[in-house]
Coordinates of N, CA and C in Angstrom, one line a residue:
M1 N 1.2 -63.6 10.4 CA 1.3 -64.5 11.5 C 0.5 -63.9 12.7
T2 N -0.3 -64.8 13.3 CA -1.1 -64.4 14.4 C -0.6 -65.0 15.7
L3 N -0.4 -64.2 16.7 CA 0.1 -64.7 18.0 C -1.1 -64.9 18.9
L4 N -1.3 -66.1 19.4 CA -2.3 -66.4 20.3 C -1.9 -66.2 21.7
P5 N -2.6 -65.5 22.6 CA -2.2 -65.3 23.9 C -2.2 -66.6 24.8
N6 N -1.4 -66.7 25.8 CA -1.4 -67.9 26.6 C -2.5 -67.8 27.7
D7 N -2.9 -66.6 27.9 CA -4.0 -66.4 29.0 C -5.3 -67.0 28.5
P8 N -5.9 -67.9 29.3 CA -7.2 -68.5 28.9 C -8.3 -67.4 28.7
F9 N -8.3 -66.4 29.5 CA -9.3 -65.4 29.5 C -9.2 -64.6 28.1
E10 N -8.0 -64.2 27.7 CA -7.8 -63.5 26.4 C -8.1 -64.4 25.3
L11 N -7.8 -65.7 25.4 CA -8.0 -66.7 24.3 C -9.5 -66.8 24.2
G12 N -10.3 -66.8 25.3 CA -11.7 -66.9 25.2 C -12.3 -65.6 24.6
L13 N -11.7 -64.5 24.8 CA -12.2 -63.2 24.2 C -12.0 -63.3 22.7
L14 N -10.8 -63.8 22.3 CA -10.6 -63.9 20.8 C -11.6 -64.9 20.2
R15 N -11.9 -66.0 20.9 CA -12.8 -67.0 20.3 C -14.3 -66.4 20.2
A16 N -14.6 -65.5 21.1 CA -15.9 -65.0 21.2 C -16.2 -63.9 20.2
I17 N -15.2 -63.3 19.6 CA -15.4 -62.2 18.7 C -16.4 -62.5 17.6
P18 N -16.3 -63.6 16.8 CA -17.3 -63.8 15.8 C -18.8 -63.8 16.4
M19 N -19.0 -64.4 17.5 CA -20.3 -64.5 18.2 C -20.7 -63.1 18.6
L20 N -19.8 -62.3 19.1 CA -20.1 -60.9 19.5 C -20.5 -60.0 18.3
R21 N -19.8 -60.3 17.2 CA -20.1 -59.5 16.0 C -21.5 -59.8 15.5
R22 N -21.9 -61.1 15.5 CA -23.3 -61.5 15.1 C -24.3 -60.8 16.1
F23 N -24.0 -60.9 17.4 CA -24.9 -60.4 18.3 C -25.1 -58.8 18.2
A24 N -23.9 -58.2 18.1 CA -24.0 -56.7 17.9 C -24.6 -56.3 16.6
L25 N -24.4 -57.0 15.6 CA -25.1 -56.7 14.3 C -26.6 -56.9 14.5
A26 N -27.0 -57.9 15.2 CA -28.5 -58.0 15.4 C -29.1 -56.9 16.2
L27 N -28.2 -56.3 17.1 CA -28.7 -55.2 18.0 C -28.7 -53.9 17.1
T28 N -27.6 -53.6 16.4 CA -27.5 -52.3 15.8 C -28.0 -52.3 14.4
R29 N -28.1 -53.4 13.7 CA -28.4 -53.5 12.2 C -27.6 -52.6 11.4
N30 N -26.3 -52.4 11.8 CA -25.4 -51.5 11.1 C -24.0 -52.1 11.3
T31 N -23.3 -52.4 10.3 CA -22.0 -53.1 10.5 C -21.0 -52.2 11.2
D32 N -20.9 -50.9 10.9 CA -20.0 -50.0 11.5 C -20.3 -49.9 13.0
R33 N -21.5 -49.6 13.3 CA -21.9 -49.5 14.8 C -21.7 -50.9 15.5
A34 N -21.9 -52.0 14.8 CA -21.7 -53.3 15.4 C -20.2 -53.5 15.7
E35 N -19.3 -53.1 14.8 CA -17.9 -53.2 15.1 C -17.5 -52.3 16.3
D36 N -18.0 -51.1 16.3 CA -17.7 -50.2 17.4 C -18.2 -50.8 18.7
L37 N -19.4 -51.4 18.7 CA -20.0 -52.0 19.9 C -19.2 -53.2 20.3
V38 N -18.6 -54.0 19.4 CA -17.8 -55.2 19.8 C -16.5 -54.6 20.4
Q39 N -15.9 -53.6 19.9 CA -14.7 -53.0 20.5 C -15.0 -52.5 21.9
D40 N -16.1 -51.8 22.1 CA -16.4 -51.3 23.4 C -16.6 -52.4 24.4
T41 N -17.3 -53.5 23.9 CA -17.5 -54.6 24.8 C -16.2 -55.3 25.2
L42 N -15.3 -55.5 24.2 CA -14.0 -56.1 24.6 C -13.2 -55.2 25.5
L43 N -13.3 -53.9 25.3 CA -12.6 -53.0 26.3 C -13.2 -53.1 27.7
R44 N -14.5 -53.1 27.8 CA -15.1 -53.2 29.1 C -14.8 -54.6 29.7
A45 N -14.8 -55.6 28.9 CA -14.5 -56.9 29.5 C -13.1 -57.0 30.0
L46 N -12.1 -56.3 29.3 CA -10.7 -56.3 29.8 C -10.6 -55.5 31.1
D47 N -11.4 -54.3 31.1 CA -11.3 -53.4 32.2 C -11.9 -54.2 33.5
H48 N -12.9 -55.0 33.3 CA -13.6 -55.6 34.4 C -13.3 -57.1 34.5
R49 N -12.2 -57.4 34.1 CA -11.7 -58.8 34.0 C -11.8 -59.5 35.4
A50 N -11.5 -58.7 36.4 CA -11.5 -59.3 37.8 C -12.9 -59.7 38.2
K51 N -13.9 -59.2 37.6 CA -15.3 -59.5 38.0 C -15.7 -60.9 37.3
F52 N -15.0 -61.3 36.4 CA -15.4 -62.6 35.7 C -14.9 -63.7 36.6
T53 N -15.9 -64.7 36.7 CA -15.5 -65.9 37.5 C -15.1 -67.0 36.6
P54 N -13.8 -67.4 36.6 CA -13.3 -68.5 35.8 C -14.2 -69.7 35.9
G55 N -14.4 -70.4 34.8 CA -15.2 -71.6 34.8 C -16.7 -71.4 34.5
T56 N -17.1 -70.1 34.5 CA -18.5 -69.8 34.1 C -18.5 -69.5 32.6
N57 N -19.7 -69.2 32.2 CA -19.9 -69.0 30.7 C -19.4 -67.6 30.2
L58 N -18.3 -67.6 29.6 CA -17.7 -66.3 29.2 C -18.6 -65.7 28.1
D59 N -19.1 -66.5 27.2 CA -20.0 -65.9 26.1 C -21.2 -65.2 26.7
A60 N -21.8 -65.8 27.7 CA -23.0 -65.1 28.3 C -22.6 -63.8 29.0
W61 N -21.4 -63.8 29.6 CA -20.9 -62.6 30.3 C -20.6 -61.5 29.3
L62 N -20.0 -61.9 28.2 CA -19.7 -60.9 27.1 C -21.0 -60.4 26.4
T63 N -22.0 -61.3 26.2 CA -23.2 -60.8 25.6 C -24.0 -59.9 26.5
T64 N -23.9 -60.1 27.8 CA -24.5 -59.2 28.8 C -23.8 -57.8 28.7
I65 N -22.5 -57.9 28.7 CA -21.8 -56.6 28.6 C -22.1 -55.9 27.3
C66 N -22.2 -56.6 26.2 CA -22.5 -56.0 24.9 C -23.9 -55.4 24.9
R67 N -24.9 -56.1 25.4 CA -26.3 -55.7 25.5 C -26.4 -54.4 26.4
N68 N -25.8 -54.5 27.5 CA -25.8 -53.3 28.4 C -25.1 -52.1 27.9
T69 N -24.1 -52.3 27.2 CA -23.3 -51.2 26.5 C -24.2 -50.6 25.4
W70 N -24.9 -51.5 24.7 CA -25.8 -51.0 23.6 C -27.0 -50.2 24.2
Y71 N -27.5 -50.7 25.3 CA -28.6 -49.9 26.0 C -28.1 -48.6 26.5
H72 N -26.9 -48.6 27.0 CA -26.4 -47.3 27.5 C -26.2 -46.3 26.4
Q73 N -25.6 -46.8 25.3 CA -25.4 -46.0 24.1 C -26.7 -45.4 23.6
R74 N -27.8 -46.3 23.6 CA -29.0 -45.8 23.1 C -29.6 -44.7 24.0
R75 N -29.6 -44.9 25.3 CA -30.1 -44.0 26.3 C -29.3 -42.6 26.1
K76 N -28.0 -42.8 26.0 CA -27.2 -41.6 25.8 C -27.4 -40.9 24.5
G77 N -27.7 -41.7 23.5 CA -27.8 -41.1 22.1 C -28.9 -40.2 21.9
W78 N -30.1 -40.5 22.5 CA -31.3 -39.7 22.2 C -31.1 -38.3 22.8
R79 N -30.2 -38.0 23.7 CA -29.9 -36.7 24.2 C -28.9 -35.9 23.4
E80 N -28.2 -36.6 22.5 CA -27.1 -36.0 21.8 C -27.6 -35.7 20.3
I81 N -27.0 -34.6 19.8 CA -27.3 -34.2 18.4 C -26.1 -34.7 17.7
P82 N -26.3 -35.4 16.6 CA -25.2 -35.9 15.8 C -24.5 -34.7 15.1
D83 N -23.2 -34.5 15.5 CA -22.4 -33.4 14.9 C -21.0 -33.9 14.7
A84 N -20.8 -34.8 13.7 CA -19.5 -35.4 13.5 C -18.4 -34.5 13.1
D85 N -18.8 -33.5 12.3 CA -17.8 -32.5 11.8 C -17.7 -31.3 12.7
G86 N -18.5 -31.2 13.7 CA -18.4 -30.1 14.7 C -19.0 -28.8 14.2
L87 N -19.7 -28.8 13.1 CA -20.2 -27.5 12.6 C -21.3 -26.9 13.5
I88 N -22.2 -27.8 14.0 CA -23.3 -27.3 14.8 C -22.7 -26.6 16.1
A89 N -21.7 -27.3 16.7 CA -21.1 -26.8 17.9 C -20.4 -25.5 17.7
A90 N -19.7 -25.4 16.5 CA -18.9 -24.2 16.2 C -19.8 -23.0 16.0
N91 N -21.0 -23.2 15.5 CA -21.9 -22.1 15.2 C -22.9 -21.7 16.3
R92 N -22.8 -22.5 17.4 CA -23.7 -22.2 18.5 C -23.1 -21.1 19.4
T93 N -23.9 -20.3 19.9 CA -23.5 -19.3 20.9 C -24.5 -19.3 22.0
A94 N -24.0 -19.1 23.2 CA -24.9 -19.1 24.4 C -25.3 -17.7 24.6
S95 N -26.6 -17.4 24.7 CA -27.0 -16.1 24.9 C -27.2 -15.9 26.5
D96 N -26.6 -14.8 27.0 CA -26.8 -14.5 28.4 C -28.0 -13.6 28.5
D97 N -28.5 -13.1 27.4 CA -29.6 -12.1 27.5 C -31.0 -12.9 27.4
P98 N -31.7 -12.9 28.5 CA -33.0 -13.6 28.6 C -34.0 -13.0 27.6
Q99 N -33.9 -11.8 27.3 CA -34.8 -11.1 26.3 C -34.6 -11.7 24.9
A100 N -33.3 -11.9 24.6 CA -33.0 -12.5 23.3 C -33.5 -13.9 23.2
V101 N -33.4 -14.7 24.2 CA -33.9 -16.0 24.2 C -35.4 -16.0 24.1
L102 N -36.1 -15.1 24.8 CA -37.5 -15.0 24.7 C -38.0 -14.6 23.3
E103 N -37.3 -13.7 22.7 CA -37.6 -13.2 21.4 C -37.4 -14.3 20.3
A104 N -36.4 -15.1 20.5 CA -36.1 -16.2 19.6 C -37.2 -17.3 19.7
K105 N -37.6 -17.5 20.9 CA -38.7 -18.5 21.1 C -40.0 -18.0 20.6
Q106 N -40.3 -16.7 20.7 CA -41.5 -16.1 20.2 C -41.5 -16.2 18.7
G107 N -40.3 -15.9 18.1 CA -40.2 -16.0 16.6 C -40.4 -17.4 16.1
L108 N -39.9 -18.4 16.8 CA -40.1 -19.8 16.4 C -41.6 -20.2 16.5
D109 N -42.2 -19.7 17.6 CA -43.6 -20.0 17.8 C -44.5 -19.4 16.8
A110 N -44.1 -18.1 16.3 CA -44.9 -17.5 15.3 C -44.7 -18.2 14.0
F111 N -43.4 -18.7 13.7 CA -43.2 -19.4 12.5 C -44.0 -20.7 12.4
H112 N -44.0 -21.4 13.5 CA -44.8 -22.7 13.6 C -46.3 -22.5 13.5
A113 N -46.7 -21.3 13.9 CA -48.1 -21.0 13.8 C -48.6 -20.6 12.4
L114 N -47.7 -20.4 11.5 CA -48.1 -20.1 10.1 C -48.8 -21.3 9.4
P115 N -49.7 -21.0 8.5 CA -50.3 -22.1 7.8 C -49.2 -22.9 7.0
D116 N -49.5 -24.1 6.8 CA -48.5 -25.1 6.2 C -48.1 -24.5 4.8
A117 N -49.1 -24.0 4.1 CA -48.9 -23.5 2.7 C -47.9 -22.4 2.7
W118 N -47.7 -21.6 3.7 CA -46.7 -20.6 3.8 C -45.4 -21.0 4.5
R119 N -45.5 -21.8 5.5 CA -44.4 -22.2 6.3 C -43.5 -23.2 5.5
H120 N -44.1 -24.2 4.9 CA -43.3 -25.2 4.2 C -42.4 -24.6 3.1
P121 N -42.9 -23.8 2.2 CA -42.0 -23.2 1.2 C -40.8 -22.3 1.9
M122 N -41.2 -21.6 2.9 CA -40.2 -20.8 3.6 C -39.1 -21.7 4.3
Q123 N -39.5 -22.8 4.9 CA -38.5 -23.8 5.4 C -37.6 -24.4 4.4
L124 N -38.2 -24.8 3.3 CA -37.4 -25.3 2.2 C -36.4 -24.3 1.6
H125 N -36.9 -23.1 1.5 CA -36.0 -22.0 1.0 C -34.9 -21.7 2.0
A126 N -35.2 -21.7 3.2 CA -34.2 -21.5 4.3 C -33.2 -22.6 4.3
D127 N -33.6 -23.8 3.9 CA -32.7 -24.9 3.8 C -31.9 -25.0 2.6
G128 N -32.1 -24.0 1.7 CA -31.2 -23.8 0.6 C -31.8 -24.2 -0.8
M129 N -33.1 -24.6 -0.8 CA -33.7 -25.0 -2.0 C -34.2 -23.8 -2.8
E130 N -34.0 -23.8 -4.1 CA -34.4 -22.8 -5.0 C -35.9 -22.7 -5.1
V131 N -36.4 -21.5 -5.5 CA -37.9 -21.4 -5.6 C -38.4 -22.3 -6.7
T132 N -37.7 -22.4 -7.8 CA -38.2 -23.3 -8.9 C -38.3 -24.8 -8.4
A133 N -37.3 -25.2 -7.6 CA -37.3 -26.5 -7.1 C -38.5 -26.8 -6.2
I134 N -38.8 -25.8 -5.3 CA -39.9 -25.8 -4.4 C -41.2 -25.9 -5.2
A135 N -41.3 -25.1 -6.2 CA -42.5 -25.0 -7.0 C -42.7 -26.4 -7.7
A136 N -41.7 -27.0 -8.2 CA -41.8 -28.3 -8.8 C -42.2 -29.4 -7.8
L137 N -41.6 -29.3 -6.6 CA -41.9 -30.2 -5.5 C -43.4 -30.1 -5.1
V138 N -43.9 -28.9 -4.9 CA -45.2 -28.7 -4.4 C -46.2 -28.8 -5.6
G139 N -45.8 -28.6 -6.8 CA -46.7 -28.7 -7.9 C -47.5 -27.5 -8.3
V140 N -46.9 -26.3 -8.0 CA -47.5 -25.0 -8.3 C -46.5 -24.2 -9.1
P141 N -47.0 -23.1 -9.7 CA -46.1 -22.2 -10.4 C -45.1 -21.5 -9.5
D142 N -44.0 -21.0 -10.0 CA -43.0 -20.2 -9.2 C -43.6 -19.0 -8.5
G143 N -44.4 -18.3 -9.2 CA -45.1 -17.1 -8.7 C -45.9 -17.4 -7.4
T144 N -46.5 -18.6 -7.4 CA -47.4 -19.0 -6.2 C -46.4 -19.2 -5.0
I145 N -45.3 -19.8 -5.2 CA -44.3 -20.1 -4.1 C -43.8 -18.7 -3.6
K146 N -43.5 -17.8 -4.5 CA -43.0 -16.5 -4.1 C -44.0 -15.7 -3.3
S147 N -45.3 -15.8 -3.8 CA -46.4 -15.1 -3.1 C -46.6 -15.7 -1.7
R148 N -46.5 -17.0 -1.6 CA -46.8 -17.7 -0.3 C -45.6 -17.3 0.7
M149 N -44.4 -17.3 0.2 CA -43.3 -16.9 1.0 C -43.4 -15.5 1.5
N150 N -43.8 -14.6 0.6 CA -44.0 -13.2 0.9 C -45.1 -13.0 2.0
R151 N -46.2 -13.7 1.8 CA -47.3 -13.7 2.8 C -46.8 -14.2 4.1
G152 N -46.0 -15.3 4.1 CA -45.5 -15.8 5.4 C -44.5 -14.8 6.0
R153 N -43.7 -14.1 5.3 CA -42.8 -13.1 5.9 C -43.6 -12.0 6.5
A154 N -44.6 -11.5 5.8 CA -45.5 -10.5 6.3 C -46.2 -10.9 7.6
A155 N -46.6 -12.1 7.6 CA -47.4 -12.6 8.8 C -46.4 -12.7 10.0
L156 N -45.1 -13.1 9.7 CA -44.1 -13.2 10.7 C -43.8 -11.8 11.3
R157 N -43.6 -10.8 10.3 CA -43.3 -9.4 10.8 C -44.5 -8.9 11.7
A158 N -45.7 -9.2 11.3 CA -46.9 -8.7 12.0 C -46.9 -9.4 13.4
A159 N -46.6 -10.6 13.4 CA -46.7 -11.4 14.7 C -45.6 -11.0 15.6
T160 N -44.4 -10.8 15.2 CA -43.3 -10.4 16.0 C -43.4 -8.9 16.4
A161 N -44.0 -8.1 15.6 CA -44.2 -6.7 15.9 C -45.3 -6.6 17.0
A162 N -46.3 -7.4 16.9 CA -47.4 -7.4 17.9 C -46.9 -7.8 19.3
E163 N -45.9 -8.8 19.3 CA -45.3 -9.3 20.6 C -44.4 -8.3 21.2
V164 N -43.7 -7.5 20.4 CA -42.8 -6.5 20.9 C -43.6 -5.4 21.7
R165 N -44.7 -5.0 21.2 CA -45.5 -3.9 21.8 C -45.9 -4.3 23.2

């Protein structure tokens, strides 16, 4: 049994939900995000109910709230790293030592300066891929991958040793 509210504003919100779902789905192209966006829109509409002028177009007001909420989430989202399970945040440590920060940056710069043939297998191996799988992916023998990774490590050692001096 569904209870319909007596308040015309809340009744208008209920009637607008299917339209908001379609609009949110067109914006997000993802059903879960669209549902979240509709919920956020309805919450904002209820919070700012006093700003709505009765007798005006409620659907237009709601789609404006929905669109602005979506834009806000998109602007906010590009600055955030997705970390739903919290693993990234749990493993991060803030270094108070500027020297450690500088050395880490120099190490990354040295890694990115490696030739692709050395850097790519090292990155895949660091991501947990086995040497045989990397060799199959690249299309070369296992020994070639091992040799490239060894040359890459040697080049990193030489580059970081030169920077320390």
